[in-house]
Coordinates of C-alpha atoms and ligand atoms in Angstrom, one line a residue:
M263 CA 87.5 118.5 110.5
I264 CA 87.5 116.4 113.5
Y265 CA 90.4 115.1 114.7
L266 CA 90.9 112.9 117.0
D267 CA 94.3 111.1 117.0
Y268 CA 95.7 113.5 119.7
S269 CA 97.7 110.6 120.8
A270 CA 99.6 110.2 117.4
T271 CA 100.1 113.9 117.5
T272 CA 98.8 117.0 118.6
P273 CA 98.2 120.3 116.7
V274 CA 101.0 123.0 118.0
S275 CA 99.1 125.6 120.2
Y276 CA 99.4 129.3 118.5
D277 CA 101.4 130.5 122.1
V278 CA 104.4 127.7 121.4
L279 CA 104.3 128.5 117.9
E280 CA 104.8 132.2 118.9
T281 CA 107.9 131.4 120.8
Y282 CA 109.2 129.3 117.9
I283 CA 109.1 132.1 115.8
K284 CA 110.0 134.8 118.1
T285 CA 113.0 132.7 119.1
S286 CA 114.4 131.8 115.5
K287 CA 114.0 135.5 114.7
D288 CA 115.2 137.0 118.0
F289 CA 118.1 134.4 118.8
I290 CA 120.5 133.9 115.9
G291 CA 123.4 133.1 117.8
N292 CA 124.8 129.7 118.8
P293 CA 124.4 129.1 122.3
N294 CA 128.1 127.3 122.3
S295 CA 129.2 130.5 120.4
L296 CA 131.6 132.8 122.8
H297 CA 130.5 136.2 121.2
S298 CA 127.8 138.0 122.9
L299 CA 125.0 136.7 120.8
G300 CA 125.9 133.1 121.5
V301 CA 126.1 134.4 125.4
K302 CA 122.3 135.8 124.7
S303 CA 121.2 132.4 122.7
K304 CA 122.7 130.4 125.9
T305 CA 120.8 132.6 128.5
L306 CA 117.6 132.0 127.0
M307 CA 118.6 128.2 126.2
N308 CA 119.2 128.2 130.3
S309 CA 116.4 129.8 131.5
A310 CA 114.2 127.3 129.4
I311 CA 116.1 124.3 131.0
K312 CA 115.5 125.9 134.4
Q313 CA 112.0 126.3 133.7
I314 CA 111.6 122.3 133.4
S315 CA 113.9 121.4 136.3
D316 CA 111.7 124.0 138.2
L317 CA 108.6 122.3 137.1
F318 CA 109.9 118.4 137.4
N319 CA 112.1 119.4 140.5
V320 CA 115.0 117.9 138.8
L321 CA 119.0 119.2 138.5
D322 CA 119.4 120.8 135.1
S323 CA 122.2 118.9 133.8
E324 CA 120.1 115.6 134.5
L325 CA 117.9 116.8 131.4
T326 CA 119.0 116.6 127.7
F327 CA 117.0 117.5 124.5
T328 CA 116.5 114.7 121.7
S329 CA 114.5 114.6 118.8
G330 CA 111.5 112.8 120.3
A331 CA 110.9 110.0 122.4
T332 CA 112.1 107.5 119.6
E333 CA 115.4 108.6 120.4
S334 CA 115.0 109.7 124.6
N335 CA 113.9 105.7 124.6
N336 CA 117.0 104.7 122.7
M337 CA 119.5 106.7 124.5
A338 CA 118.0 105.3 127.6
L339 CA 118.1 101.5 126.7
V340 CA 121.2 101.5 124.6
G341 CA 122.6 103.8 126.6
V342 CA 122.7 101.8 129.7
A343 CA 123.0 98.8 128.2
L344 CA 126.6 99.6 126.7
A345 CA 127.4 101.2 129.8
N346 CA 126.6 98.2 132.3
I347 CA 127.8 95.5 129.9
K348 CA 130.0 93.9 132.8
K349 CA 127.5 94.2 135.3
G350 CA 125.2 92.6 133.1
N351 CA 123.1 91.5 130.0
H352 CA 119.6 91.1 131.2
I353 CA 116.6 93.6 130.7
I354 CA 113.1 93.5 131.2
T355 CA 110.3 95.6 129.6
S356 CA 106.5 95.4 129.7
K357 CA 104.0 93.6 126.3
L358 CA 102.5 97.3 126.8
E359 CA 105.2 99.2 125.1
H360 CA 106.0 101.2 122.2
P361 CA 106.8 99.6 119.3
S362 CA 110.1 101.9 119.7
I363 CA 111.2 99.7 122.9
Y364 CA 110.4 96.7 120.8
K365 CA 113.1 97.5 117.9
I366 CA 115.5 98.9 120.1
C367 CA 115.1 95.3 122.3
E368 CA 115.7 93.3 119.0
Y369 CA 118.8 95.4 118.2
L370 CA 120.2 94.9 121.7
E371 CA 119.6 91.0 121.6
T372 CA 121.9 91.4 118.8
L373 CA 124.6 92.5 120.2
G374 CA 123.9 89.9 123.4
F375 CA 121.7 91.2 125.4
E376 CA 118.7 89.2 127.0
I377 CA 115.5 91.0 127.0
S378 CA 112.4 89.4 129.1
Y379 CA 108.4 90.3 129.1
V380 CA 106.9 91.0 132.6
D381 CA 103.5 89.6 132.1
N382 CA 100.3 91.8 133.2
D383 CA 96.8 90.5 134.5
S384 CA 93.2 91.1 132.7
D385 CA 93.1 95.0 133.5
G386 CA 96.7 95.8 132.1
L387 CA 98.6 96.2 135.0
I388 CA 102.0 94.9 135.6
D389 CA 102.1 91.8 137.4
F390 CA 104.3 92.5 140.4
E391 CA 105.1 89.2 141.2
D392 CA 105.8 87.8 138.1
L393 CA 108.3 91.5 138.1
K394 CA 110.0 90.1 141.1
R395 CA 110.8 86.6 139.4
K396 CA 112.3 88.0 136.7
I397 CA 115.0 90.3 138.2
R398 CA 118.3 88.6 138.1
P399 CA 121.8 90.2 140.0
T400 CA 122.0 90.9 136.3
T401 CA 119.3 92.8 135.4
I402 CA 121.0 96.3 134.5
L403 CA 117.8 97.7 133.4
V404 CA 113.6 97.3 133.8
S405 CA 111.5 99.9 131.4
I406 CA 108.2 100.0 131.8
V407 CA 105.9 102.5 129.6
A408 CA 104.3 105.1 132.4
V409 CA 100.9 105.4 129.9
N410 CA 100.4 102.9 127.1
S411 CA 99.6 104.0 123.5
E412 CA 96.9 102.2 122.5
L413 CA 94.3 101.6 125.1
G414 CA 96.0 104.5 127.6
I415 CA 96.6 101.7 130.5
R416 CA 98.4 103.4 133.3
Q417 CA 101.3 102.0 135.4
P418 CA 102.2 102.4 139.2
L419 CA 105.5 103.7 138.6
K420 CA 106.4 104.5 142.2
M421 CA 105.1 100.9 143.1
I422 CA 107.1 99.5 140.5
R423 CA 110.2 101.3 141.3
Q424 CA 110.0 99.9 144.8
I425 CA 109.6 96.7 143.8
I426 CA 112.7 96.7 141.7
K427 CA 114.7 98.6 143.5
K428 CA 114.1 96.2 146.8
E429 CA 114.7 92.8 144.3
N430 CA 118.1 94.5 142.8
P431 CA 119.2 98.1 143.7
N432 CA 121.6 98.1 140.9
T433 CA 118.8 97.9 138.4
Y434 CA 117.9 101.3 136.7
F435 CA 114.1 101.7 135.6
H436 CA 113.7 104.0 132.8
S437 CA 109.8 104.8 132.0
D438 CA 108.6 106.0 128.2
M439 CA 106.2 108.7 129.5
T440 CA 105.4 110.0 126.4
Q441 CA 101.4 109.6 126.6
A442 CA 101.6 110.4 130.1
L443 CA 103.0 114.2 130.2
G444 CA 100.7 116.3 130.0
K445 CA 97.6 114.0 129.9
I446 CA 98.0 112.7 134.1
P447 CA 100.6 114.0 136.7
V448 CA 104.2 112.2 136.1
S449 CA 107.3 112.7 138.4
F450 CA 110.6 111.9 137.3
H451 CA 111.3 110.9 140.9
D452 CA 109.6 107.5 140.3
V453 CA 112.3 106.3 137.9
D454 CA 115.6 106.8 137.1
L455 CA 115.3 107.7 133.3
A456 CA 112.3 108.7 131.8
S457 CA 111.4 109.6 127.7
C458 CA 108.7 112.3 126.5
S459 CA 107.7 114.3 123.4
A460 CA 106.9 117.8 122.5
H461 CA 104.5 116.9 119.9
K462 CA 102.1 114.9 121.8
I463 CA 101.4 117.7 123.8
Y464 CA 100.6 120.8 121.4
G465 CA 104.6 121.3 120.8
P466 CA 106.5 121.2 118.0
K467 CA 107.6 117.8 116.0
G468 CA 111.0 117.1 116.1
I469 CA 112.0 117.4 120.1
G470 CA 112.1 115.1 123.1
L471 CA 113.1 115.2 126.4
F472 CA 115.3 112.9 128.1
Y473 CA 115.6 112.7 131.8
K474 CA 118.6 110.5 133.4
N475 CA 119.4 110.8 137.1
S476 CA 122.7 112.4 137.6
R477 CA 124.1 108.8 139.3
I478 CA 123.6 107.3 136.1
N479 CA 126.4 107.0 133.3
L480 CA 125.3 106.2 129.9
V481 CA 127.1 105.7 126.6
P482 CA 126.2 108.2 124.4
L483 CA 124.4 107.4 120.8
I484 CA 126.1 110.5 119.1
H485 CA 129.5 111.5 119.7
G486 CA 130.9 115.0 119.3
S487 CA 132.5 118.0 120.2
S488 CA 130.7 120.1 122.9
K489 CA 131.6 119.1 126.3
E490 CA 128.6 120.7 128.1
Q491 CA 125.9 118.1 126.2
S492 CA 127.8 115.3 126.4
L493 CA 124.9 113.0 125.9
R494 CA 123.6 114.8 122.8
P495 CA 126.4 117.4 121.3
G496 CA 125.9 119.2 118.2
T497 CA 124.2 122.8 118.4
P498 CA 121.3 123.1 120.7
A499 CA 118.0 123.7 118.6
L500 CA 117.1 126.9 120.5
P501 CA 113.8 127.5 119.1
L502 CA 112.5 123.8 119.4
I503 CA 114.1 124.2 123.4
V504 CA 112.1 127.3 124.1
S505 CA 109.1 126.0 122.5
M506 CA 109.2 122.5 124.5
A507 CA 109.5 124.4 128.0
K508 CA 106.2 126.7 127.2
A509 CA 104.8 123.4 125.6
I510 CA 105.5 121.9 128.8
R511 CA 104.3 124.6 131.1
L512 CA 101.1 124.8 129.4
S513 CA 100.5 121.4 129.4
L514 CA 100.5 120.8 133.3
N515 CA 97.6 123.7 133.7
D516 CA 94.5 122.4 134.6
I517 CA 95.4 118.7 134.3
D518 CA 92.6 117.6 136.5
R519 CA 90.2 119.9 134.8
R520 CA 90.8 118.9 131.5
E521 CA 91.0 115.0 132.5
A522 CA 87.6 115.2 134.0
F523 CA 85.8 117.1 130.7
I524 CA 87.7 114.1 128.8
S525 CA 86.2 111.7 131.1
R526 CA 82.5 113.0 130.4
L527 CA 83.1 112.7 126.6
N528 CA 85.0 109.2 126.6
D529 CA 82.1 108.0 128.8
K530 CA 79.4 109.2 126.0
I531 CA 81.4 107.7 123.3
V532 CA 81.5 104.1 125.2
K533 CA 77.8 104.5 126.1
E534 CA 76.9 104.7 122.3
L535 CA 79.5 102.5 121.3
E536 CA 78.9 99.3 123.6
T537 CA 75.4 99.3 122.3
Y538 CA 76.7 97.8 118.8
P539 CA 76.8 94.1 118.5
G540 CA 80.1 93.7 116.1
I541 CA 82.2 96.3 118.6
L542 CA 84.3 95.3 122.0
I543 CA 85.6 98.2 123.9
N544 CA 89.1 97.8 124.8
K545 CA 89.0 99.3 128.0
T546 CA 90.2 98.9 131.7
K547 CA 89.5 100.5 134.9
Y548 CA 93.4 101.4 134.4
S549 CA 92.8 103.4 131.1
I550 CA 92.9 107.2 131.3
P551 CA 89.8 108.6 129.0
H552 CA 92.3 110.4 126.9
I553 CA 92.7 107.2 124.8
L554 CA 89.8 104.9 124.0
N555 CA 90.2 101.7 121.9
I556 CA 87.8 99.5 120.4
S557 CA 87.6 96.6 117.9
F558 CA 85.6 95.4 115.0
E559 CA 84.1 92.2 114.8
N560 CA 83.7 92.2 111.2
I561 CA 85.2 95.3 109.8
K562 CA 88.6 96.3 109.1
S563 CA 90.1 98.7 110.9
E564 CA 91.7 100.7 107.9
T565 CA 88.3 100.4 105.8
F566 CA 86.6 101.8 108.9
I567 CA 89.1 105.1 109.2
H568 CA 89.3 105.7 105.3
A569 CA 85.4 105.6 105.3
M570 CA 85.3 107.8 108.6
E571 CA 87.9 110.4 106.4
A572 CA 85.2 111.0 103.9
Y573 CA 83.4 113.1 106.7
E574 CA 86.7 114.5 107.6
I575 CA 87.0 112.5 110.8
Y576 CA 90.1 111.6 111.5
L577 CA 90.8 108.0 114.0
G578 CA 94.1 106.3 114.8
T579 CA 94.7 102.2 114.1
N580 CA 96.5 101.1 117.1
T581 CA 100.0 103.1 117.2
A582 CA 100.6 105.7 114.1
C583 CA 103.9 104.0 114.2
A584 CA 102.5 100.4 113.9
S585 CA 99.9 100.8 111.5
G586 CA 98.3 97.8 109.9
D587 CA 100.0 95.4 112.3
L588 CA 97.7 93.5 115.0
S589 CA 97.7 95.3 118.2
S590 CA 100.2 93.8 120.6
S591 CA 98.4 96.0 123.8
V592 CA 94.8 94.6 123.0
L593 CA 96.5 90.9 122.8
A594 CA 98.5 91.5 125.7
V595 CA 95.8 92.4 127.8
Y596 CA 92.5 90.1 126.0
K597 CA 95.0 87.3 124.7
D598 CA 92.6 87.4 122.0
K599 CA 94.1 87.8 118.3
K600 CA 90.8 88.2 116.8
R601 CA 90.1 90.9 119.0
A602 CA 93.2 92.5 118.3
S603 CA 93.2 92.3 114.4
S604 CA 90.7 95.3 114.0
T605 CA 91.3 98.1 116.3
I606 CA 90.9 101.5 116.1
R607 CA 91.7 104.0 118.6
I608 CA 89.8 107.0 119.4
S609 CA 92.0 110.0 121.4
L610 CA 91.0 112.8 122.8
S611 CA 91.7 116.4 123.8
Y612 CA 91.0 119.2 126.4
L613 CA 90.0 120.8 122.8
T614 CA 87.6 118.3 121.7
T615 CA 83.8 119.7 121.6
T616 CA 80.7 117.8 122.6
D617 CA 79.4 118.8 119.3
E618 CA 82.4 117.4 117.8
I619 CA 81.3 114.3 119.9
N620 CA 78.1 114.4 118.8
K621 CA 78.8 114.6 115.2
F622 CA 81.1 111.7 115.5
L623 CA 78.8 109.3 116.6
S624 CA 76.4 110.1 114.1
C625 CA 79.0 109.3 111.4
F626 CA 80.1 106.5 112.8
K627 CA 76.9 104.9 112.8
I628 CA 75.9 105.3 109.1
V629 CA 79.4 104.2 108.4
Y630 CA 79.3 101.2 110.7
N631 CA 75.8 100.5 109.7
R632 CA 76.7 100.8 105.7
L633 CA 80.0 98.4 106.0
N634 CA 78.4 96.1 108.3
A635 CA 76.0 95.2 106.0
L636 CA 78.1 94.6 103.1
V637 CA 79.8 92.0 105.2
Q638 CA 76.5 90.6 106.2
K639 CA 75.8 90.1 102.2
Ligands
LIG962 N1 106.3 106.3 122.8 C1 105.0 106.4 123.2 C2 104.4 105.6 124.1 C3 104.3 107.0 122.4 O1 102.9 107.1 122.0 C4 105.3 107.3 120.6 C5 104.4 108.2 119.7 N2 103.2 107.3 118.8 C6 106.6 107.5 120.9 C7 107.3 106.9 121.9 C8 107.4 108.3 120.0 O2 107.7 109.1 119.7 P1 108.3 110.4 118.9 O3 107.5 110.1 117.6 O4 108.6 111.6 119.6 O5 109.4 109.4 118.3

């Protein structure tokens, strides 16, 4: 099997899985219980939180565990919107977001919030002048994805934050860092709120992280009894929390060396695929090498993906969450509906080998030539 859909999800690392099993077996107490088993679990939970807060140089109380980035995105956008109704009703986001952000924005529109979509240039970079123009006294939040999930376009969060705060110091800045964490260095200090997910960084599925600067008040999405975890009450998922802490720690190791290796694999693929007449490479100078998007001129992406599956090669269409739709990111960057209508995503990992890429490229050639011959008939 050759798995090239690491941006949809990653296999859980063996070390992380071991942590999950050990914590599940040895720490049975509810961290909220007062007895010694509860205290033992709470101590472990606090040390996992501390590990993460140390890695990002933030306060323990600024971190909340969620079920994943979708929930973290909801917590940020809905939470800020509901808490700031009196301050304003305007939210800005980009045209390169994950579908979950668009769905949340649609929901907020039904509650009376107004959403603006900031333009980007032909390389996918946020248009700073347009952002400045769009920020109003009533803008309560700007949400910009750190790394786009379809083309891997990376945004300069620090600079975007400076622009936002200069225009309106009361506007909060959220970033969906799901595709950035573990691939490029990220800093929570560049933003006020951030969303992350463990299953993109070789952690377990079903847990995400939400960062919120301590100055910010949010309306929680879930209401419950515990006082301490006021944003996400309920019994903490201790094995998932400890596993996520481990996954984060491991994902921050060797980022530069891993990126350099993945970059070489990406170059190899691009060099070959750009020789195909019916293929367009959707890559700009801001794309990170882990995510490589291409468009077919004549072949349907679903047909191609299934044909590759016969060779046990697994690829993605735009994002797994929006499969089948037009690629909104390709459209936002290239402004070309045809180009956005049949795209696939090849996502790479430090686990990917050169041998896998060689096999992928030879199967790609066979499948492409076969399908292309069919459409030429
Ligand atoms: N944001 C981005 C940028 C993503 O790539 C994804 C996963 N496709 C999500 C959010 C949703 O993450 P989760 O599956 O953890 O809810």
